[in-house]
mmCIF file with all atom_site columns, C-alpha atoms in Angstrom:
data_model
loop_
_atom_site.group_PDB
_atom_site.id
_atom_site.type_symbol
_atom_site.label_atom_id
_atom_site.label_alt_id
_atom_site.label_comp_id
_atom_site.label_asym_id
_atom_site.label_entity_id
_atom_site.label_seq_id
_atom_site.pdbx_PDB_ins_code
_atom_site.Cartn_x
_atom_site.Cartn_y
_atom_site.Cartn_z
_atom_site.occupancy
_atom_site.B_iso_or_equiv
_atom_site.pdbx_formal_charge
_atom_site.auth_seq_id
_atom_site.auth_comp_id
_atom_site.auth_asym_id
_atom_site.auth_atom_id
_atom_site.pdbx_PDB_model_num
ATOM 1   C CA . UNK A 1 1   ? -2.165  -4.328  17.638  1.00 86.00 ? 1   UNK A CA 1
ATOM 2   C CA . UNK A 1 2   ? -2.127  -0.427  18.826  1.00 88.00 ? 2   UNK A CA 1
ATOM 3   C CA . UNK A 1 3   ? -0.594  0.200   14.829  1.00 85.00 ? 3   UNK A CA 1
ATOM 4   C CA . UNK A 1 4   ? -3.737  -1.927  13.590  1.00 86.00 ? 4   UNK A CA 1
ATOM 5   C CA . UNK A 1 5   ? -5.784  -0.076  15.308  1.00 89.00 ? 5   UNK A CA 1
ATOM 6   C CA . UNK A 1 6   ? -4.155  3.311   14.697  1.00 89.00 ? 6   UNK A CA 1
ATOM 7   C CA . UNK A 1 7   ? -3.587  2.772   10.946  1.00 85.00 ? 7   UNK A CA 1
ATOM 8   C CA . UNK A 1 8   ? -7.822  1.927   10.832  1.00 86.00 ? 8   UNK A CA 1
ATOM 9   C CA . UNK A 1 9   ? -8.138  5.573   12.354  1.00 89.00 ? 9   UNK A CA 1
ATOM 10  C CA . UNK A 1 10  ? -5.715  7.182   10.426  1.00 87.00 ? 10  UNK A CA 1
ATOM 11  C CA . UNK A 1 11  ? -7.910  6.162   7.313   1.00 87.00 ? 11  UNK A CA 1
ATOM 12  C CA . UNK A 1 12  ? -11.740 7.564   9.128   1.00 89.00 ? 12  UNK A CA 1
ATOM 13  C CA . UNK A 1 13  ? -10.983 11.512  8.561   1.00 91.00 ? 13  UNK A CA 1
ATOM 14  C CA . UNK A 1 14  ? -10.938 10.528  4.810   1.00 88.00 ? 14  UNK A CA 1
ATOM 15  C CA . UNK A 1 15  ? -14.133 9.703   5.015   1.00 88.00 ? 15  UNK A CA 1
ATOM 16  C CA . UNK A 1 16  ? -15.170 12.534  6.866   1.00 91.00 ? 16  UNK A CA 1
ATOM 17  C CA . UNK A 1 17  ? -13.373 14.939  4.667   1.00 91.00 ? 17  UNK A CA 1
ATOM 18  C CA . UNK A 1 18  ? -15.779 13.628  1.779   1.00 89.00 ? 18  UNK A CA 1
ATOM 19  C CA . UNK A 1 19  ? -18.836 14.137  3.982   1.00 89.00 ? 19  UNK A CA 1
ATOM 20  C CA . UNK A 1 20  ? -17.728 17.289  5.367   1.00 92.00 ? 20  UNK A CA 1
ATOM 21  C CA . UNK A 1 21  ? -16.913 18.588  1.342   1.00 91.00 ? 21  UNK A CA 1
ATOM 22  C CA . UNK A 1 22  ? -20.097 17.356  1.058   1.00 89.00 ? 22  UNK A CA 1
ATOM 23  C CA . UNK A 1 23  ? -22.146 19.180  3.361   1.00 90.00 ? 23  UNK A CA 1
ATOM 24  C CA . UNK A 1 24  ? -19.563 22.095  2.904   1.00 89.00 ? 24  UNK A CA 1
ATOM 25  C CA . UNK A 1 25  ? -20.006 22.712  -0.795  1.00 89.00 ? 25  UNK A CA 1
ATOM 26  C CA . UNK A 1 26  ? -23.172 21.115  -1.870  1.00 87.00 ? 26  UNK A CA 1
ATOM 27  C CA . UNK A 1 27  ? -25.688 21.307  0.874   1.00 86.00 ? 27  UNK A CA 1
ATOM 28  C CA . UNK A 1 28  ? -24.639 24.531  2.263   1.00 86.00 ? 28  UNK A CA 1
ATOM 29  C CA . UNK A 1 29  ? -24.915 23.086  5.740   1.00 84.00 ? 29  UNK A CA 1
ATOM 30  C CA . UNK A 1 30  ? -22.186 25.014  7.808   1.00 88.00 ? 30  UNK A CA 1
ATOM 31  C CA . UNK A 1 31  ? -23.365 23.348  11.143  1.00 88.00 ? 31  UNK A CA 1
ATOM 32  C CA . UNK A 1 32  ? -23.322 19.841  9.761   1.00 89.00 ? 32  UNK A CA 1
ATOM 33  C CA . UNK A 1 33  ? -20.374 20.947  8.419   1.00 90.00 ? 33  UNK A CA 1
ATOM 34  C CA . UNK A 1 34  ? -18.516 21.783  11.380  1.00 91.00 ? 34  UNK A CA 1
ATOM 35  C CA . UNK A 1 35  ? -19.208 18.998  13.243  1.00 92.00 ? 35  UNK A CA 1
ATOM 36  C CA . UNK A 1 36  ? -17.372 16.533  10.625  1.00 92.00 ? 36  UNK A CA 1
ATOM 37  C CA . UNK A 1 37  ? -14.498 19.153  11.179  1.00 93.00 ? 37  UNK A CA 1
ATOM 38  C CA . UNK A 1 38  ? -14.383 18.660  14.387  1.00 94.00 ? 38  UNK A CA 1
ATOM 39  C CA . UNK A 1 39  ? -15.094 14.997  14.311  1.00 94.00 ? 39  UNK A CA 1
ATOM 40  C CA . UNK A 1 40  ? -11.790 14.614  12.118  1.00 94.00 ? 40  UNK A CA 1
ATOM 41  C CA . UNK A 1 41  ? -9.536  17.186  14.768  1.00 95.00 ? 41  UNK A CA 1
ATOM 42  C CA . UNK A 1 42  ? -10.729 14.344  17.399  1.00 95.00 ? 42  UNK A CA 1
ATOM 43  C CA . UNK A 1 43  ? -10.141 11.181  15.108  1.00 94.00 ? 43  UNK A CA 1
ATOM 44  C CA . UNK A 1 44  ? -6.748  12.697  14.417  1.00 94.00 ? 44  UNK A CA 1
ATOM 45  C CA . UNK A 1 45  ? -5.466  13.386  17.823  1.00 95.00 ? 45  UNK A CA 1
ATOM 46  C CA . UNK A 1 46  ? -6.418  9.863   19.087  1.00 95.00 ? 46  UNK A CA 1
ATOM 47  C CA . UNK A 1 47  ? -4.788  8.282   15.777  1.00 92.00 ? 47  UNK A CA 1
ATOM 48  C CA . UNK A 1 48  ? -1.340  10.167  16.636  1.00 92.00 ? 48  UNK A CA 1
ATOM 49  C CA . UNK A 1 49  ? -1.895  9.332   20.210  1.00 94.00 ? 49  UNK A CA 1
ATOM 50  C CA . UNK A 1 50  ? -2.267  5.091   19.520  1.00 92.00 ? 50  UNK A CA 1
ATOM 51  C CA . UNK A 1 51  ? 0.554   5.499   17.431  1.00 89.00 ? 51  UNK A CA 1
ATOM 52  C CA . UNK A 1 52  ? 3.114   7.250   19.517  1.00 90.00 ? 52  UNK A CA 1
ATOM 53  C CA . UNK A 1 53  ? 2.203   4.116   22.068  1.00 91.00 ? 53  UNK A CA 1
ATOM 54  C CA . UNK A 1 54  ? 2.712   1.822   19.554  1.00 88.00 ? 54  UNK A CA 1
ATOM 55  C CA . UNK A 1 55  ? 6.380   3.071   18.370  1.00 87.00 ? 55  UNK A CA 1
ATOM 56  C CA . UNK A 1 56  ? 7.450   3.400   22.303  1.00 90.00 ? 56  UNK A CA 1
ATOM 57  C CA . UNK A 1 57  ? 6.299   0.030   22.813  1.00 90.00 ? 57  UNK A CA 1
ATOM 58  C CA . UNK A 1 58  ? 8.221   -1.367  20.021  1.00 89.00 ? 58  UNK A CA 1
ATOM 59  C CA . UNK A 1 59  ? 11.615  1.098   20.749  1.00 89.00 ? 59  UNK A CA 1
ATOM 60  C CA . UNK A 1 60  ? 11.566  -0.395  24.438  1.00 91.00 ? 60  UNK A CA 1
ATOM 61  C CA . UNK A 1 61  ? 11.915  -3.627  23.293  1.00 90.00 ? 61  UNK A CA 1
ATOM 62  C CA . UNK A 1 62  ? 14.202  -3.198  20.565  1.00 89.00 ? 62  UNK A CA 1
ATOM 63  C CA . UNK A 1 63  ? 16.663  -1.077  22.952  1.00 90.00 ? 63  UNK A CA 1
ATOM 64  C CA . UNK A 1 64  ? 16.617  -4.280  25.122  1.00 91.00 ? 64  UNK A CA 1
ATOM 65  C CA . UNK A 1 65  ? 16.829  -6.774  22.263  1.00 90.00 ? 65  UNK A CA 1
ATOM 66  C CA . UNK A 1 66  ? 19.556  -4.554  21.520  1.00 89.00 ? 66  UNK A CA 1
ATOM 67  C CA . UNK A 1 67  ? 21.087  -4.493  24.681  1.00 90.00 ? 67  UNK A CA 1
ATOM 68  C CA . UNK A 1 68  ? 20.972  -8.247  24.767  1.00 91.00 ? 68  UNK A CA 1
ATOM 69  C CA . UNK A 1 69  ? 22.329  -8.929  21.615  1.00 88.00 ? 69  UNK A CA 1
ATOM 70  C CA . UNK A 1 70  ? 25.601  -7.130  22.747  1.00 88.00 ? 70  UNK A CA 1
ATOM 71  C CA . UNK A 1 71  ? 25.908  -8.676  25.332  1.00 90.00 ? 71  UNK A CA 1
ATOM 72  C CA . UNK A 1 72  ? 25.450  -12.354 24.121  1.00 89.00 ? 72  UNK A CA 1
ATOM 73  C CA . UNK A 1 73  ? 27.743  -11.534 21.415  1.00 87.00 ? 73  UNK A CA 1
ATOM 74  C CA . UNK A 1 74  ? 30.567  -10.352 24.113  1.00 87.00 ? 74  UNK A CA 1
ATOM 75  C CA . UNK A 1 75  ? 29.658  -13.472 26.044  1.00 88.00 ? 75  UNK A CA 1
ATOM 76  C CA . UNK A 1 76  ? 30.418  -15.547 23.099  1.00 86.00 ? 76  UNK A CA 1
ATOM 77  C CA . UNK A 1 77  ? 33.807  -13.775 22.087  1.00 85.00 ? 77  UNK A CA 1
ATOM 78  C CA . UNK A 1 78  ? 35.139  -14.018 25.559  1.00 86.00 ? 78  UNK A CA 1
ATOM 79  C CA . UNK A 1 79  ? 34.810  -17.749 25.240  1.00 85.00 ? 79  UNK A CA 1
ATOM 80  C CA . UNK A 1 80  ? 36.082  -17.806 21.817  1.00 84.00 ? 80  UNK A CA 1
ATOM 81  C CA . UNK A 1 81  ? 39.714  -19.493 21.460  1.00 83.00 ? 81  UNK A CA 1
ATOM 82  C CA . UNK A 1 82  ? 42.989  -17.584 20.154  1.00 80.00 ? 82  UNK A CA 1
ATOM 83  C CA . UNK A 1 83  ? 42.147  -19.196 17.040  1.00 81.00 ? 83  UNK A CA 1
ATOM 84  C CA . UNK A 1 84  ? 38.696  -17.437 16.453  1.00 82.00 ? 84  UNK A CA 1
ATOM 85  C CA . UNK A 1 85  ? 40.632  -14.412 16.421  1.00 78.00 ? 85  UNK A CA 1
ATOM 86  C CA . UNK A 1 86  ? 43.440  -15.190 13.635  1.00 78.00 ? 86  UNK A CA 1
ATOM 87  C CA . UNK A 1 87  ? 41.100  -16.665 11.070  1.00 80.00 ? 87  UNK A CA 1
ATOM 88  C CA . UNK A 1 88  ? 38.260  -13.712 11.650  1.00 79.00 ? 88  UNK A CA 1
ATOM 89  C CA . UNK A 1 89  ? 39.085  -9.764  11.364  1.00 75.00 ? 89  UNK A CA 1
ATOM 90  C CA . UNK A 1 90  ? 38.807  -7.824  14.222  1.00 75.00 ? 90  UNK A CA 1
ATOM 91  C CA . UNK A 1 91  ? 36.604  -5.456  12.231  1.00 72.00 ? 91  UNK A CA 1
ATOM 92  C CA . UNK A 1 92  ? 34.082  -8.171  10.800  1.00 75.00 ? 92  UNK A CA 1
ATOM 93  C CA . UNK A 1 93  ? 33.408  -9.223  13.867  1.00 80.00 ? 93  UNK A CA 1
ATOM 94  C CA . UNK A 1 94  ? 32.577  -5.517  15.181  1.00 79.00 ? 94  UNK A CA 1
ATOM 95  C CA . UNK A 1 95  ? 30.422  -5.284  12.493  1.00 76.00 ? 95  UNK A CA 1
ATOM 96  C CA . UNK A 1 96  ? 28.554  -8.561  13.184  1.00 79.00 ? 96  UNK A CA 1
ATOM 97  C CA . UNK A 1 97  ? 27.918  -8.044  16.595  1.00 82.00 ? 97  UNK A CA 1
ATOM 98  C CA . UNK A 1 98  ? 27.653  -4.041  17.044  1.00 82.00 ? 98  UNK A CA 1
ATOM 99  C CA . UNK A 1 99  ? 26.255  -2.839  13.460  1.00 79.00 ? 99  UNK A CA 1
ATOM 100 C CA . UNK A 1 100 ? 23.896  -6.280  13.079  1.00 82.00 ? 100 UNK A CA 1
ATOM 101 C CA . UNK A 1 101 ? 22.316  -4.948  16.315  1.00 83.00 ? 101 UNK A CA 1
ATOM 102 C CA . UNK A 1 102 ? 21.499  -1.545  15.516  1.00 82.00 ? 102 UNK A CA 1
ATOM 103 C CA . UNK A 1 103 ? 20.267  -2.934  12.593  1.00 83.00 ? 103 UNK A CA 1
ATOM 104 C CA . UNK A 1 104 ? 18.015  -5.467  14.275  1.00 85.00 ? 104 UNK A CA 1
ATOM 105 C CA . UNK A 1 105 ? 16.809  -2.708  16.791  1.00 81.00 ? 105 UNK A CA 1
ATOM 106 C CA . UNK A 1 106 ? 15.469  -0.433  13.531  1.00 81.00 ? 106 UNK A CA 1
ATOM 107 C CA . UNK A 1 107 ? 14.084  -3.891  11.847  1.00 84.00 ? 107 UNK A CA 1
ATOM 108 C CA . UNK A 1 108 ? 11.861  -4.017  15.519  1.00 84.00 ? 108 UNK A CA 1
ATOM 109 C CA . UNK A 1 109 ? 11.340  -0.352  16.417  1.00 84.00 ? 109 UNK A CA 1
ATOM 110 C CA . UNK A 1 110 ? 9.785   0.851   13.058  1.00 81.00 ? 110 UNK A CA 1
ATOM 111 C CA . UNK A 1 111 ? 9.517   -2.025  10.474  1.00 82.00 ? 111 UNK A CA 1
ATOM 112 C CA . UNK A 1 112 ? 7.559   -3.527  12.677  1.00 79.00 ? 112 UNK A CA 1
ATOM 113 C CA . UNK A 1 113 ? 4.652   -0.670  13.424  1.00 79.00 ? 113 UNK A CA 1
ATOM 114 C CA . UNK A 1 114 ? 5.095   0.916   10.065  1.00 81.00 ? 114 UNK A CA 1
ATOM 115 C CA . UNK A 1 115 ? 4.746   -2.552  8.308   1.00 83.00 ? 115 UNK A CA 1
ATOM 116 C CA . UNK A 1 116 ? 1.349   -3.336  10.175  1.00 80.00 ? 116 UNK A CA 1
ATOM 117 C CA . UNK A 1 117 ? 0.145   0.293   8.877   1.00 79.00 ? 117 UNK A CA 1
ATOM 118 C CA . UNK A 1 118 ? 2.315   -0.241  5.299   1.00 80.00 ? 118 UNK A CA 1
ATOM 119 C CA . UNK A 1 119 ? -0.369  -3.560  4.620   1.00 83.00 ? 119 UNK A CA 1
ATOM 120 C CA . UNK A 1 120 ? -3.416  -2.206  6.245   1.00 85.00 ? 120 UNK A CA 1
ATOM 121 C CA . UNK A 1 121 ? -4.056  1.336   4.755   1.00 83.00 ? 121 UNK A CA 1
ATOM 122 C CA . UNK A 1 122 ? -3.972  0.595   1.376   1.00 83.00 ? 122 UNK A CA 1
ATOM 123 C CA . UNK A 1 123 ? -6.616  -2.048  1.793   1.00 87.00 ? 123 UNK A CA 1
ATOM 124 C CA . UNK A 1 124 ? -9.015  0.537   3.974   1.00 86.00 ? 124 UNK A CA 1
ATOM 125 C CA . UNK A 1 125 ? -8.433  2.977   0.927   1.00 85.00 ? 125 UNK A CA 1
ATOM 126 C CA . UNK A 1 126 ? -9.713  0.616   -1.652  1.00 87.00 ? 126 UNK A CA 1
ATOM 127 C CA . UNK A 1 127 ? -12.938 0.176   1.050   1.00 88.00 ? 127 UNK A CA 1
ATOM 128 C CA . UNK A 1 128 ? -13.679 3.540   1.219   1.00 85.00 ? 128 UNK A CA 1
ATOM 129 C CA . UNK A 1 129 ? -12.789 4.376   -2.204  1.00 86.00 ? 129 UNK A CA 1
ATOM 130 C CA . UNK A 1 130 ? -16.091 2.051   -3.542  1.00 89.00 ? 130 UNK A CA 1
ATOM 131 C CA . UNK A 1 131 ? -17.565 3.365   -0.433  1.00 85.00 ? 131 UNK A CA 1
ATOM 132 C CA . UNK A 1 132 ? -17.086 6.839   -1.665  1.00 82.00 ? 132 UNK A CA 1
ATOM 133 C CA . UNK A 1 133 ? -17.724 5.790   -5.211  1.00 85.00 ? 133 UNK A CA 1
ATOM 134 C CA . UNK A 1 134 ? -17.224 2.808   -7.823  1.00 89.00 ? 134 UNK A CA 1
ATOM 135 C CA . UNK A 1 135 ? -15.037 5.445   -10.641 1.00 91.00 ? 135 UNK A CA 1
ATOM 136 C CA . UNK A 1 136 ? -13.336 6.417   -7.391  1.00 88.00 ? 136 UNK A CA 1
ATOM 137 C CA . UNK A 1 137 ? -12.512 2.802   -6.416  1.00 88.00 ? 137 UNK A CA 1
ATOM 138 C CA . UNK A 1 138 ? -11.242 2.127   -9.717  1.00 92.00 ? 138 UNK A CA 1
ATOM 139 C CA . UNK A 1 139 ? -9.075  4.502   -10.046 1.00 92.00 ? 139 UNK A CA 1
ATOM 140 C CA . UNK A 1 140 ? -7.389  3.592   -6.709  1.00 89.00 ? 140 UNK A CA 1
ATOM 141 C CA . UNK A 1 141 ? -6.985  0.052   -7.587  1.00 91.00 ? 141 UNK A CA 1
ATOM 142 C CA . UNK A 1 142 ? -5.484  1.296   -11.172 1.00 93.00 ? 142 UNK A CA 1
ATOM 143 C CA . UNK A 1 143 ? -3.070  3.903   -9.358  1.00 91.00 ? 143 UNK A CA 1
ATOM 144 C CA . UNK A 1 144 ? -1.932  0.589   -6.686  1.00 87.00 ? 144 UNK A CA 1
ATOM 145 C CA . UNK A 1 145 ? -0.893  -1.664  -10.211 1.00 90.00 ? 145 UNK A CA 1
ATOM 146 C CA . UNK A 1 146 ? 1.069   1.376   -11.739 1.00 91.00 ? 146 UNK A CA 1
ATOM 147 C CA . UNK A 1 147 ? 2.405   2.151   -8.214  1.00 86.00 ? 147 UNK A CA 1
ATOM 148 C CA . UNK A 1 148 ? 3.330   -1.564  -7.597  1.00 83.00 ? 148 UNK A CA 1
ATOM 149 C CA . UNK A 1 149 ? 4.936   -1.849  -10.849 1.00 87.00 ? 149 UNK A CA 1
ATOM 150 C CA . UNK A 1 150 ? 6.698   1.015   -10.529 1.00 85.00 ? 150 UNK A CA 1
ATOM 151 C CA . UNK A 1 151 ? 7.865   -0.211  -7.487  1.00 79.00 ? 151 UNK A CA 1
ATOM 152 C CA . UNK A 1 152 ? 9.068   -3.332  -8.725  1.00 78.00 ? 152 UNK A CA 1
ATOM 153 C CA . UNK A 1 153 ? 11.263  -1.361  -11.345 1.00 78.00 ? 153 UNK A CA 1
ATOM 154 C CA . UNK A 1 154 ? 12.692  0.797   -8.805  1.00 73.00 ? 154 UNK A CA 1
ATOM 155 C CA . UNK A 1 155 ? 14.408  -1.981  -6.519  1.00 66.00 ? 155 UNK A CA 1
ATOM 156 C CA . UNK A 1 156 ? 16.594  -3.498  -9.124  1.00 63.00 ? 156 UNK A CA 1
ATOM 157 C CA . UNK A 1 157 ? 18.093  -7.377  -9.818  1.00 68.00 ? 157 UNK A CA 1
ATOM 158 C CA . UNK A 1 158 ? 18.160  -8.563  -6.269  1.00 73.00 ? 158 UNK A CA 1
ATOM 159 C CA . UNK A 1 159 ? 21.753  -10.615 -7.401  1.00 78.00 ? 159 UNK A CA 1
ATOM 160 C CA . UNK A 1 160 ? 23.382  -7.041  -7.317  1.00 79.00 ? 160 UNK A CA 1
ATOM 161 C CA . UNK A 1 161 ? 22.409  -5.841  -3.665  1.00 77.00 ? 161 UNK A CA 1
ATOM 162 C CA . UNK A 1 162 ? 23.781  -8.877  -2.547  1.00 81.00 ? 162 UNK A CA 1
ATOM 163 C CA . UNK A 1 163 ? 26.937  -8.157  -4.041  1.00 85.00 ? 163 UNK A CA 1
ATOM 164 C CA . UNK A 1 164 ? 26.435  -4.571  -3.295  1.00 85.00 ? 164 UNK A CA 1
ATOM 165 C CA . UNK A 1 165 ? 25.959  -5.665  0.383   1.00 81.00 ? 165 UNK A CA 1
ATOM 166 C CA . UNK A 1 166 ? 29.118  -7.912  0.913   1.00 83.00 ? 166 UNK A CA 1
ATOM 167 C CA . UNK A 1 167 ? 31.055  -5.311  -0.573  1.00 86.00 ? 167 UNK A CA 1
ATOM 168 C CA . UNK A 1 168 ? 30.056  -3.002  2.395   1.00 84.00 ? 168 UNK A CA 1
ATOM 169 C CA . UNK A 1 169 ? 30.825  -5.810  5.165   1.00 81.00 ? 169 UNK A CA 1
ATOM 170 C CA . UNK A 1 170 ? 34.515  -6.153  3.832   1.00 82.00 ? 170 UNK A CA 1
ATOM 171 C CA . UNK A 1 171 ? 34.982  -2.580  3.252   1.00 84.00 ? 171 UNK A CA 1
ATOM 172 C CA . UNK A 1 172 ? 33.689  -1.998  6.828   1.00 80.00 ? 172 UNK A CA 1
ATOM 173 C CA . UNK A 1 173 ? 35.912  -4.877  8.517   1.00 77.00 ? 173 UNK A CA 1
ATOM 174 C CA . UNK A 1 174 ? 38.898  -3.593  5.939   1.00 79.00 ? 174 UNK A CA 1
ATOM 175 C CA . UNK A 1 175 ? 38.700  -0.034  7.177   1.00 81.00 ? 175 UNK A CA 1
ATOM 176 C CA . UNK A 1 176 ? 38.639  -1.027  10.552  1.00 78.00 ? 176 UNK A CA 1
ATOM 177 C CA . UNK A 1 177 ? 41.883  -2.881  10.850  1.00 77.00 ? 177 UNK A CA 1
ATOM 178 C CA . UNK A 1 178 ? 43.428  -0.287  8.555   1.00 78.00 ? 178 UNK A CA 1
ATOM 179 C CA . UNK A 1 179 ? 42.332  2.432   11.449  1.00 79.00 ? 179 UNK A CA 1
ATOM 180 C CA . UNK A 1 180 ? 43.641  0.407   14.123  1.00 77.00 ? 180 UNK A CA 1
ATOM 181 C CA . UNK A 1 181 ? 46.966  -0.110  12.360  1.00 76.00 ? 181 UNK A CA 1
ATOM 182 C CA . UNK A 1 182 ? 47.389  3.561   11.807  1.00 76.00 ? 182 UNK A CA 1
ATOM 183 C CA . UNK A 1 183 ? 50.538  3.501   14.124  1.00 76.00 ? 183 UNK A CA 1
ATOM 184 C CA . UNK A 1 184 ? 52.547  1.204   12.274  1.00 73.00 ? 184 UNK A CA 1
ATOM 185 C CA . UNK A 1 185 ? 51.289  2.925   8.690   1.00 72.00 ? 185 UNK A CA 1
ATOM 186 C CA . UNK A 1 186 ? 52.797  6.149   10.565  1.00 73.00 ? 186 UNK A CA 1
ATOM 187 C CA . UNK A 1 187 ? 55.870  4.660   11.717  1.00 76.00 ? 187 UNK A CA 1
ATOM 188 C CA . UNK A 1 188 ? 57.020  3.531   8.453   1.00 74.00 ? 188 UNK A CA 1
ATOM 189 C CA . UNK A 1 189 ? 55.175  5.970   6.119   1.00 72.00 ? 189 UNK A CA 1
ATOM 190 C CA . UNK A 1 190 ? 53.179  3.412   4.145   1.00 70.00 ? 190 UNK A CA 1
ATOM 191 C CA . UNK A 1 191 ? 50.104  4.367   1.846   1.00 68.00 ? 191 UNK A CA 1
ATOM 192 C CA . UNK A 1 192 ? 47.176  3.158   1.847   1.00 62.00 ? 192 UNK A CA 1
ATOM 193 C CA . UNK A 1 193 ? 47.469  1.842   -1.838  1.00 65.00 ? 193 UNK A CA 1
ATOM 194 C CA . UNK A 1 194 ? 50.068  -0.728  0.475   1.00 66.00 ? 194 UNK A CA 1
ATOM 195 C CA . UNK A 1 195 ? 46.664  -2.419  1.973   1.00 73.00 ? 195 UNK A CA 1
ATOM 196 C CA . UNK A 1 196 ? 45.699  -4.647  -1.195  1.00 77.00 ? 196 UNK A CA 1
ATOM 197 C CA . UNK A 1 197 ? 42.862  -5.964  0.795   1.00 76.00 ? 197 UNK A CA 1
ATOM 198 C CA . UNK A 1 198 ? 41.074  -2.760  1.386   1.00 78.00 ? 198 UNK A CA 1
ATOM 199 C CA . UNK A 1 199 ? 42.054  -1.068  -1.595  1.00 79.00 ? 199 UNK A CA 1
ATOM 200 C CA . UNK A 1 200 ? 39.944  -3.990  -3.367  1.00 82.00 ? 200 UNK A CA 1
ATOM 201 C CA . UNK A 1 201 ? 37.521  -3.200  -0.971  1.00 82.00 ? 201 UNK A CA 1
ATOM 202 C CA . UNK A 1 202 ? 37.200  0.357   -2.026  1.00 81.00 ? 202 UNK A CA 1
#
């Protein structure tokens, strides 16, 4: 709600801008001028203000849901049986329960805000764009289809980053047993082409 309401201010000193130009450039009205100016200082301040209490609301609850998830996840391995352990490596499950969690806490702390802002601006841009003027408002809406098609283009054949992103879980959980082994690679000089598994991986 405080990101709504913060990404709805962000877009006012746009508007003021224009009327400030405005008065600036074409009416020659330096007082009427100045008080836009200052109008947008204000407008800006409170903006960054709402937001700042938006993002610590969200980071204090994704530190706890954080936290929690840890926790829970420790819960559940101490109850796990001998098995558990023998058919799943020691660094998978790291990665589940300790990188899955940092992950979650970014997915809450800024996703979250950024996302509400990420929808809402572009639509208050196309308003004030027609509210500016109609060649103005066209253009914006042409720029968002070349932008979003752009975009499209950019992110690729969604097949390949899930390939892409299974091939980082095993070459994390490969890496970390080959770390904790180091000792025994030591002991009996083996290389690291010896691991078949996380050579693969690499």
């Amino acid at each position: 709600f405080m990101s709504v309401i913060s990404s709805a201010l962000s877009i006012l000193p746009y508007w003021y801008l224009y009327k400030f130009l405005n008065e600036f450039l074409l009416k020659k009205d330096f007082t009427q001028a100045k008080n836009y100016a200052i109008t947008i200082f204000i407008i800006m301040i409170v903006q960054s203000l709402i937001y700042f209490i938006s993002v610590g609301f969200t980071h204090l609850f994704a530190f706890r849901l954080e936290t929690n998830l840890r926790k829970y996840g420790i819960e559940g391995l101490s109850k796990a049986s001998f098995s558990f352990f023998d058919t799943h490596p020691s660094g998978k499950t790291r990665k589940i329960i300790d990188d899955n969690a940092t992950d979650t806490h970014m997915i809450v702390a800024h996703l979250i805000p950024d996302n509400a802002g990420a929808i809402l601006m572009p639509i208050l841009l196309l308003v004030l764009g027609f509210f500016v003027s109609l060649k103005v408002g066209i253009i914006l809406i042409i720029l968002s289809i070349v932008g979003g098609i752009s975009l499209s283009m950019m992110t690729g054949e969604k097949e390949f980053m899930k390939i892409y992103q299974e091939s980082l879980e095993t070459l994390s959980s490969e890496t970390v047993e080959y770390v904790r082994g180091i000792q025994v690679i030591k002991i009996f000089g083996i290389s690291v082409e010896s691991f078949k598994a996380l050579n693969t991986a690499i």
